[in-house]
C-alpha cells in the first residue's frame, strides 16, 4: 500500500521564497472502534438506504463463508454478499469483472460497497466503489489523481491488522503492466469499522506477516527523508504499539486492540510521507512471483540492514520470539530476465527511493545492488 506522492514533490515560487506545495489529503471522516462494534453496522448503513431497489453490496473474504459473522451482516432484501478469495493480490481485471457483475444484476447503482476482510478485500472494495461511478477500465486509473468522479459510499471493515489499507487514499492493484495504486481523494473510505474481535482466529503466520507490514511502514517512514512532524507523530506511536505487540507478552485481547491501532497509525504516518526500500523491492517480488505483500516485505526487509540497521535488528528479535521461519530459495530458480523485471518494477517507484535515499537516490542504488539482494531471497 501507500503510494502517495510526497508533499515535497512540487515546489512553487511565492515572492522570493520557495515554499513546498503541501498535499491536502483526505482522512476517513467516520470511524467506530471497539469490540463488538460490528453489530452497529446496520444502524450505520440505515441513513444511506434511500432507495428500496438499490442494494448495498458486501464484498467479504471467503474464509468467512458459513461462519457466524455472515449471520451478523445486516442484509436488506436487495442486498448482495459476494465472497472473494484473498489468496491472491487484488487485480485490475478482478475489479472490472466485479463492476460488470454488479452493473448487470442491478438496475440502480448500489447505495454502497462494504469490504470485509484484510488488505485485499479493503482494496477491492475501494476500487469497485470508484469504478462503479467512473468509465473505462480500472487499469486506466492506476497512478496519481486520475479519478474523475467521486466513488460511491464505501465502508471498510478490517479483519486482520497491519496493512493500513483502512486509512489510506490508495488501492493497490496488480494490473497488466504494473502493480500500482489508484491514488485519489475519492479512494479513502467514508466509514471504517474497527472491531478488534473480528481479528480473532487469524493464522499465526498471516498475523505476523501482516503485522510486519505495519512495522515496516513505521521503519520506512521514520527513516525517510520525507519525514515531518505529522508523519513522525503517527509513526512513533505505531512503532511503540508494534513493539508492545511483537516483543512483550500481552493478553490476547490487548494485543488485538493495539495491533489494530498500530495499523491505523502506521497508515496515517505514510499518508503524509512515504514507504521505502522494502516496499519498492517487495512490489517487484509481488509483480513477478505473486508473493503476497506482507511476506514479500519480510523477505526483502531481512536483508536491508545497511539501510535500516536498527529496524532489521528489532525485526530479527520479533522473528525469533514468534518462531517464524521465512521461506528460503524464493528467487533461486530465476533467470537474468526475471531479475530484470523485478528490478525495473522496483526502480520505477521513484517516490519510494527518494524517500529512502534522498533526491539523488539514483547515485546511491544500482540494478546490480538490487539483484544482489534479490538473489539472497
Ligand atoms: Fe505495506
Short mmCIF file of C-alpha atoms and ligand atoms in Angstrom, two decimals:
data_model
loop_
_atom_site.label_atom_id
_atom_site.label_comp_id
_atom_site.label_asym_id
_atom_site.label_seq_id
_atom_site.Cartn_x
_atom_site.Cartn_y
_atom_site.Cartn_z
CA UNK A 1 0.00 0.00 0.00
CA UNK A 2 0.87 3.63 0.38
CA UNK A 3 1.91 5.01 -2.93
CA UNK A 4 1.41 8.63 -2.05
CA UNK A 5 3.18 11.44 -3.79
CA UNK A 6 5.47 13.30 -1.47
CA UNK A 7 4.20 16.57 -0.15
CA UNK A 8 7.61 17.88 -1.15
CA UNK A 9 7.23 16.86 -4.74
CA UNK A 10 6.02 20.10 -6.22
CA UNK A 11 7.51 23.36 -5.27
CA UNK A 12 6.36 26.76 -6.36
CA UNK A 13 7.80 30.20 -6.18
CA UNK A 14 5.97 32.63 -3.92
CA UNK A 15 7.68 36.01 -3.95
CA UNK A 16 11.35 35.31 -3.48
CA UNK A 17 10.84 32.26 -1.26
CA UNK A 18 10.34 28.72 -2.48
CA UNK A 19 7.62 27.03 -0.43
CA UNK A 20 6.56 23.43 -0.79
CA UNK A 21 3.17 22.73 -2.32
CA UNK A 22 1.72 20.82 0.63
CA UNK A 23 -0.60 17.95 -0.08
CA UNK A 24 -4.15 18.43 1.15
CA UNK A 25 -5.21 14.86 1.71
CA UNK A 26 -8.50 13.36 2.89
CA UNK A 27 -8.90 11.35 6.06
CA UNK A 28 -11.57 8.79 6.87
CA UNK A 29 -14.44 11.01 8.05
CA UNK A 30 -16.10 8.44 10.31
CA UNK A 31 -14.65 5.63 12.38
CA UNK A 32 -16.00 3.44 15.13
CA UNK A 33 -13.70 1.39 17.40
CA UNK A 34 -14.42 -1.30 19.97
CA UNK A 35 -15.01 -5.00 20.49
CA UNK A 36 -18.37 -5.94 19.03
CA UNK A 37 -18.91 -2.62 17.20
CA UNK A 38 -19.53 -4.62 14.01
CA UNK A 39 -23.05 -5.09 15.42
CA UNK A 40 -23.69 -1.38 14.79
CA UNK A 41 -23.18 -1.77 11.03
CA UNK A 42 -26.96 -1.95 10.43
CA UNK A 43 -27.68 1.37 12.12
CA UNK A 44 -24.65 2.96 10.41
CA UNK A 45 -25.93 1.93 6.96
CA UNK A 46 -29.58 2.79 7.61
CA UNK A 47 -29.40 6.53 6.69
CA UNK A 48 -27.79 5.54 3.36
CA UNK A 49 -30.75 3.35 2.37
CA UNK A 50 -32.67 5.94 0.39
CA UNK A 51 -34.00 3.54 -2.25
CA UNK A 52 -35.70 0.18 -1.81
CA UNK A 53 -34.43 -1.01 -5.19
CA UNK A 54 -30.77 -0.17 -4.86
CA UNK A 55 -28.65 -2.66 -2.96
CA UNK A 56 -25.70 -2.49 -0.66
CA UNK A 57 -23.02 -4.90 -1.86
CA UNK A 58 -20.88 -6.68 0.72
CA UNK A 59 -17.52 -7.93 -0.53
CA UNK A 60 -16.37 -10.47 2.04
CA UNK A 61 -13.28 -12.66 2.35
CA UNK A 62 -14.41 -16.21 1.56
CA UNK A 63 -12.79 -17.57 4.75
CA UNK A 64 -15.91 -16.22 6.47
CA UNK A 65 -18.34 -18.18 4.28
CA UNK A 66 -20.55 -20.26 6.57
CA UNK A 67 -19.31 -18.61 9.76
CA UNK A 68 -21.37 -16.77 12.37
CA UNK A 69 -20.05 -13.43 11.09
CA UNK A 70 -22.21 -13.79 7.98
CA UNK A 71 -25.40 -14.08 10.03
CA UNK A 72 -24.48 -10.73 11.62
CA UNK A 73 -24.29 -8.90 8.26
CA UNK A 74 -27.34 -6.56 8.22
CA UNK A 75 -28.85 -7.60 4.88
CA UNK A 76 -31.88 -5.98 3.24
CA UNK A 77 -33.77 -7.96 0.57
CA UNK A 78 -31.95 -6.49 -2.43
CA UNK A 79 -28.51 -6.56 -0.85
CA UNK A 80 -25.90 -8.98 -2.02
CA UNK A 81 -22.91 -10.71 -0.49
CA UNK A 82 -20.06 -11.55 -2.85
CA UNK A 83 -17.44 -13.86 -1.34
CA UNK A 84 -13.93 -13.30 -2.64
CA UNK A 85 -10.76 -15.29 -2.12
CA UNK A 86 -7.86 -13.29 -0.71
CA UNK A 87 -5.36 -15.95 -1.74
CA UNK A 88 -4.03 -13.65 -4.42
CA UNK A 89 -3.28 -9.96 -4.55
CA UNK A 90 -6.16 -7.85 -5.96
CA UNK A 91 -6.09 -7.32 -9.72
CA UNK A 92 -7.45 -4.70 -12.10
CA UNK A 93 -9.27 -7.43 -14.11
CA UNK A 94 -10.92 -8.68 -10.96
CA UNK A 95 -12.23 -5.18 -10.21
CA UNK A 96 -13.58 -4.78 -13.75
CA UNK A 97 -15.38 -8.14 -13.60
CA UNK A 98 -16.95 -7.28 -10.23
CA UNK A 99 -18.13 -3.90 -11.52
CA UNK A 100 -19.64 -5.50 -14.62
CA UNK A 101 -21.37 -8.13 -12.49
CA UNK A 102 -22.91 -5.52 -10.17
CA UNK A 103 -23.98 -3.28 -13.07
CA UNK A 104 -25.65 -6.15 -14.93
CA UNK A 105 -27.51 -7.51 -11.91
CA UNK A 106 -28.99 -4.28 -10.60
CA UNK A 107 -30.95 -1.58 -12.38
CA UNK A 108 -29.77 1.06 -9.95
CA UNK A 109 -26.30 1.97 -8.81
CA UNK A 110 -25.65 0.37 -5.40
CA UNK A 111 -26.10 2.59 -2.35
CA UNK A 112 -22.80 1.42 -1.01
CA UNK A 113 -19.97 -1.08 -1.01
CA UNK A 114 -18.83 -2.71 2.22
CA UNK A 115 -15.47 -4.50 2.23
CA UNK A 116 -14.91 -7.06 5.00
CA UNK A 117 -11.51 -8.74 5.19
CA UNK A 118 -7.81 -7.98 5.00
CA UNK A 119 -5.96 -5.56 2.74
CA UNK A 120 -7.05 -7.41 -0.41
CA UNK A 121 -10.76 -7.08 0.35
CA UNK A 122 -10.39 -3.48 1.52
CA UNK A 123 -8.54 -2.55 -1.66
CA UNK A 124 -11.12 -4.31 -3.84
CA UNK A 125 -13.97 -2.51 -2.07
CA UNK A 126 -12.30 0.85 -2.63
CA UNK A 127 -11.60 0.12 -6.29
CA UNK A 128 -15.12 -1.19 -7.02
CA UNK A 129 -16.65 1.87 -5.32
CA UNK A 130 -14.57 4.12 -7.59
CA UNK A 131 -15.18 2.19 -10.80
CA UNK A 132 -18.97 1.97 -10.34
CA UNK A 133 -19.03 5.72 -10.89
CA UNK A 134 -16.23 6.06 -13.44
CA UNK A 135 -15.96 4.92 -17.05
CA UNK A 136 -13.44 2.56 -18.61
CA UNK A 137 -11.12 0.02 -17.06
CA UNK A 138 -9.58 0.24 -13.61
CA UNK A 139 -6.05 -0.01 -15.04
CA UNK A 140 -6.59 3.43 -16.62
CA UNK A 141 -6.78 4.93 -13.12
CA UNK A 142 -3.59 3.37 -11.67
CA UNK A 143 -1.47 6.35 -10.79
CA UNK A 144 -1.99 9.61 -9.01
CA UNK A 145 -5.23 11.65 -9.11
CA UNK A 146 -6.64 10.20 -12.33
CA UNK A 147 -10.13 9.50 -10.93
CA UNK A 148 -12.65 11.97 -12.35
CA UNK A 149 -15.87 11.35 -10.41
CA UNK A 150 -16.49 10.61 -6.72
CA UNK A 151 -16.77 6.96 -5.74
CA UNK A 152 -19.99 5.61 -4.28
CA UNK A 153 -20.28 5.36 -0.48
CA UNK A 154 -17.88 2.72 0.81
CA UNK A 155 -17.15 1.16 4.17
CA UNK A 156 -14.02 -0.71 5.24
CA UNK A 157 -14.06 -3.38 7.94
CA UNK A 158 -10.62 -4.93 8.54
CA UNK A 159 -10.46 -8.48 9.87
CA UNK A 160 -6.67 -8.59 10.06
CA UNK A 161 -4.42 -5.73 11.19
CA UNK A 162 -1.37 -4.20 9.64
CA UNK A 163 -1.79 -3.08 6.04
CA UNK A 164 -3.16 0.38 6.84
CA UNK A 165 -5.49 -0.05 3.84
CA UNK A 166 -8.32 1.10 6.12
CA UNK A 167 -6.91 4.66 6.26
CA UNK A 168 -5.03 5.11 3.00
CA UNK A 169 -6.07 7.11 -0.08
CA UNK A 170 -4.86 4.36 -2.36
CA UNK A 171 -5.96 0.93 -3.54
CA UNK A 172 -3.04 -1.10 -4.78
CA UNK A 173 -3.87 -3.29 -7.76
CA UNK A 174 -1.90 -5.67 -9.92
CA UNK A 175 -2.53 -4.58 -13.49
CA UNK A 176 -1.38 -6.00 -16.82
CA UNK A 177 1.56 -3.63 -16.88
CA UNK A 178 2.20 -2.59 -13.33
CA UNK A 179 1.41 -3.01 -9.69
CA UNK A 180 0.32 0.43 -8.66
CA UNK A 181 -2.33 2.13 -6.57
CA UNK A 182 -5.32 4.13 -7.64
CA UNK A 183 -4.29 7.12 -5.55
CA UNK A 184 -7.07 9.67 -5.28
CA UNK A 185 -9.12 11.75 -2.90
CA UNK A 186 -12.07 9.51 -3.79
CA UNK A 187 -10.32 6.30 -2.75
CA UNK A 188 -10.46 6.86 1.02
CA UNK A 189 -13.26 5.06 2.87
CA UNK A 190 -16.30 7.06 4.00
CA UNK A 191 -16.63 4.91 7.10
CA UNK A 192 -14.35 2.44 8.85
CA UNK A 193 -15.38 -0.08 11.47
CA UNK A 194 -12.53 -1.16 13.76
CA UNK A 195 -13.72 -4.18 15.73
CA UNK A 196 -10.67 -5.99 17.16
CA UNK A 197 -12.80 -9.08 17.87
CA UNK A 198 -13.01 -9.66 14.11
CA UNK A 199 -9.26 -10.39 14.06
CA UNK A 200 -9.65 -13.41 16.36
CA UNK A 201 -8.57 -16.65 14.73
CA UNK A 202 -6.18 -15.21 12.14
CA UNK A 203 -3.49 -17.87 11.46
CA UNK A 204 -0.24 -17.04 13.26
CA UNK A 205 1.98 -16.57 10.22
CA UNK A 206 -0.55 -14.35 8.48
CA UNK A 207 -0.91 -12.33 11.71
CA UNK A 208 2.85 -11.92 11.85
CA UNK A 209 3.46 -11.04 8.20
CA UNK A 210 0.59 -8.55 8.07
CA UNK A 211 1.69 -7.03 11.37
CA UNK A 212 5.20 -6.68 9.96
CA UNK A 213 3.74 -4.70 7.05
CA UNK A 214 2.76 -2.14 9.68
CA UNK A 215 6.12 -2.37 11.45
CA UNK A 216 7.93 -1.81 8.14
CA UNK A 217 5.67 1.17 7.35
CA UNK A 218 6.91 2.71 10.62
CA UNK A 219 10.60 1.98 9.96
CA UNK A 220 10.46 3.26 6.39
CA UNK A 221 8.51 6.38 7.30
CA UNK A 222 10.60 7.27 10.38
CA UNK A 223 13.88 6.75 8.50
CA UNK A 224 12.82 8.51 5.32
CA UNK A 225 13.87 11.90 4.00
CA UNK A 226 10.18 12.92 3.66
CA UNK A 227 9.67 12.68 7.42
CA UNK A 228 7.84 15.58 9.07
CA UNK A 229 6.26 16.11 12.48
CA UNK A 230 2.86 14.90 11.21
CA UNK A 231 4.23 11.57 9.98
CA UNK A 232 6.59 11.21 12.89
CA UNK A 233 3.85 11.61 15.49
CA UNK A 234 1.82 8.77 13.97
CA UNK A 235 4.88 6.66 13.08
CA UNK A 236 6.35 6.76 16.58
CA UNK A 237 3.06 5.76 18.16
CA UNK A 238 2.61 2.91 15.68
CA UNK A 239 6.17 1.71 16.32
CA UNK A 240 5.62 1.74 20.08
CA UNK A 241 2.43 -0.30 19.63
CA UNK A 242 4.22 -2.77 17.32
CA UNK A 243 6.98 -3.25 19.90
CA UNK A 244 4.36 -3.95 22.57
CA UNK A 245 2.54 -6.44 20.37
CA UNK A 246 5.53 -8.32 18.96
CA UNK A 247 8.10 -8.11 21.79
CA UNK A 248 6.03 -8.06 25.01
CA UNK A 249 3.75 -10.74 26.39
CA UNK A 250 0.36 -9.07 26.19
CA UNK A 251 -3.06 -10.55 26.82
CA UNK A 252 -4.55 -11.60 23.50
CA UNK A 253 -7.32 -9.02 23.55
CA UNK A 254 -4.90 -6.19 24.40
CA UNK A 255 -2.63 -7.38 21.61
CA UNK A 256 -5.53 -7.32 19.11
CA UNK A 257 -6.58 -3.82 20.18
CA UNK A 258 -3.05 -2.47 19.95
CA UNK A 259 -2.24 -4.01 16.58
CA UNK A 260 -5.45 -2.61 15.10
CA UNK A 261 -4.46 0.88 16.24
CA UNK A 262 -0.84 0.35 15.14
CA UNK A 263 -2.13 -0.39 11.64
CA UNK A 264 -4.20 2.80 11.68
CA UNK A 265 -1.34 4.98 12.91
CA UNK A 266 1.19 3.35 10.58
CA UNK A 267 -1.13 4.07 7.66
CA UNK A 268 -1.54 7.67 8.79
CA UNK A 269 2.22 8.04 9.07
CA UNK A 270 2.91 7.00 5.47
CA UNK A 271 -0.06 9.01 4.18
CA UNK A 272 2.00 12.15 4.69
CA UNK A 273 5.43 10.68 3.99
CA UNK A 274 6.23 7.54 2.04
CA UNK A 275 7.44 3.96 2.34
CA UNK A 276 10.92 2.91 1.23
CA UNK A 277 13.32 0.20 0.05
CA UNK A 278 11.46 -2.87 1.36
CA UNK A 279 8.20 -1.83 -0.24
CA UNK A 280 9.81 -0.94 -3.57
CA UNK A 281 11.54 -4.32 -3.78
CA UNK A 282 8.55 -6.21 -2.43
CA UNK A 283 6.47 -4.82 -5.31
CA UNK A 284 8.94 -6.44 -7.71
CA UNK A 285 8.56 -9.82 -5.99
CA UNK A 286 4.83 -9.50 -5.99
CA UNK A 287 4.64 -8.46 -9.66
CA UNK A 288 6.78 -11.33 -10.94
CA UNK A 289 6.02 -14.13 -8.49
CA UNK A 290 2.68 -13.12 -6.97
CA UNK A 291 4.23 -13.04 -3.50
CA UNK A 292 1.76 -11.57 -1.00
CA UNK A 293 2.55 -8.08 0.23
CA UNK A 294 3.22 -8.83 3.92
CA UNK A 295 5.52 -11.79 3.40
CA UNK A 296 7.19 -10.07 0.44
CA UNK A 297 8.11 -7.14 2.67
CA UNK A 298 9.58 -9.53 5.26
CA UNK A 299 11.56 -11.46 2.63
CA UNK A 300 13.21 -8.24 1.48
CA UNK A 301 13.46 -6.46 4.82
CA UNK A 302 15.60 -9.19 6.46
CA UNK A 303 18.43 -8.22 4.06
CA UNK A 304 18.19 -4.44 4.42
CA UNK A 305 20.45 -3.93 7.45
CA UNK A 306 22.57 -1.41 5.56
CA UNK A 307 19.51 0.79 5.02
CA UNK A 308 17.65 0.17 8.28
CA UNK A 309 20.14 -1.28 10.83
CA UNK A 310 18.05 -0.77 13.98
CA UNK A 311 14.82 -1.74 12.24
CA UNK A 312 16.27 -5.02 10.95
CA UNK A 313 17.81 -5.88 14.35
CA UNK A 314 14.41 -5.47 16.02
CA UNK A 315 12.72 -7.39 13.20
CA UNK A 316 15.09 -10.32 13.84
CA UNK A 317 14.12 -10.30 17.53
CA UNK A 318 10.45 -10.41 16.56
CA UNK A 319 11.05 -13.29 14.12
CA UNK A 320 12.88 -15.21 16.86
CA UNK A 321 10.30 -14.55 19.57
CA UNK A 322 7.49 -15.86 17.40
CA UNK A 323 9.41 -18.77 15.85
CA UNK A 324 8.78 -17.61 12.32
CA UNK A 325 10.86 -19.24 9.62
CA UNK A 326 10.81 -17.25 6.41
CA UNK A 327 10.79 -19.22 3.15
CA UNK A 328 14.17 -19.65 1.50
CA UNK A 329 15.22 -20.02 -2.11
CA UNK A 330 12.30 -17.95 -3.41
CA UNK A 331 14.47 -16.42 -6.15
CA UNK A 332 16.86 -19.31 -6.62
CA UNK A 333 15.48 -20.51 -9.98
CA UNK A 334 15.04 -17.12 -11.57
CA UNK A 335 16.67 -16.11 -14.85
CA UNK A 336 18.51 -12.86 -15.53
CA UNK A 337 15.47 -11.50 -17.35
CA UNK A 338 13.28 -12.37 -14.32
CA UNK A 339 15.60 -10.37 -12.10
CA UNK A 340 15.47 -7.51 -14.60
CA UNK A 341 11.67 -7.47 -14.44
CA UNK A 342 11.69 -7.23 -10.63
CA UNK A 343 14.43 -4.60 -10.66
CA UNK A 344 12.56 -2.48 -13.20
CA UNK A 345 9.34 -2.63 -11.19
CA UNK A 346 11.20 -1.70 -8.00
CA UNK A 347 13.17 1.17 -9.54
CA UNK A 348 10.10 2.62 -11.25
CA UNK A 349 8.72 3.54 -7.82
CA UNK A 350 10.69 6.76 -7.66
CA UNK A 351 8.97 8.46 -4.69
CA UNK A 352 9.83 5.45 -2.50
CA UNK A 353 13.52 5.65 -3.40
CA UNK A 354 13.58 9.39 -2.99
CA UNK A 355 12.09 9.00 0.47
CA UNK A 356 14.59 6.27 1.38
CA UNK A 357 17.75 7.73 -0.10
CA UNK A 358 17.14 11.40 -0.86
CA UNK A 359 16.73 13.44 -4.04
CA UNK A 360 19.90 12.00 -5.54
CA UNK A 361 18.82 8.43 -4.86
CA UNK A 362 19.94 7.21 -8.28
CA UNK A 363 23.54 7.79 -7.25
CA UNK A 364 23.15 5.52 -4.23
CA UNK A 365 21.42 2.48 -5.69
CA UNK A 366 22.05 0.36 -8.76
CA UNK A 367 20.36 -2.53 -10.54
CA UNK A 368 23.33 -4.71 -9.51
CA UNK A 369 22.74 -3.87 -5.86
CA UNK A 370 19.07 -4.81 -6.12
CA UNK A 371 19.95 -8.03 -7.90
CA UNK A 372 22.40 -8.98 -5.13
CA UNK A 373 19.61 -8.53 -2.56
CA UNK A 374 17.02 -10.44 -4.61
CA UNK A 375 19.50 -13.29 -5.08
CA UNK A 376 19.66 -13.80 -1.30
CA UNK A 377 15.88 -14.24 -1.03
FE1 LIG B 1 2.67 -2.01 3.06
#
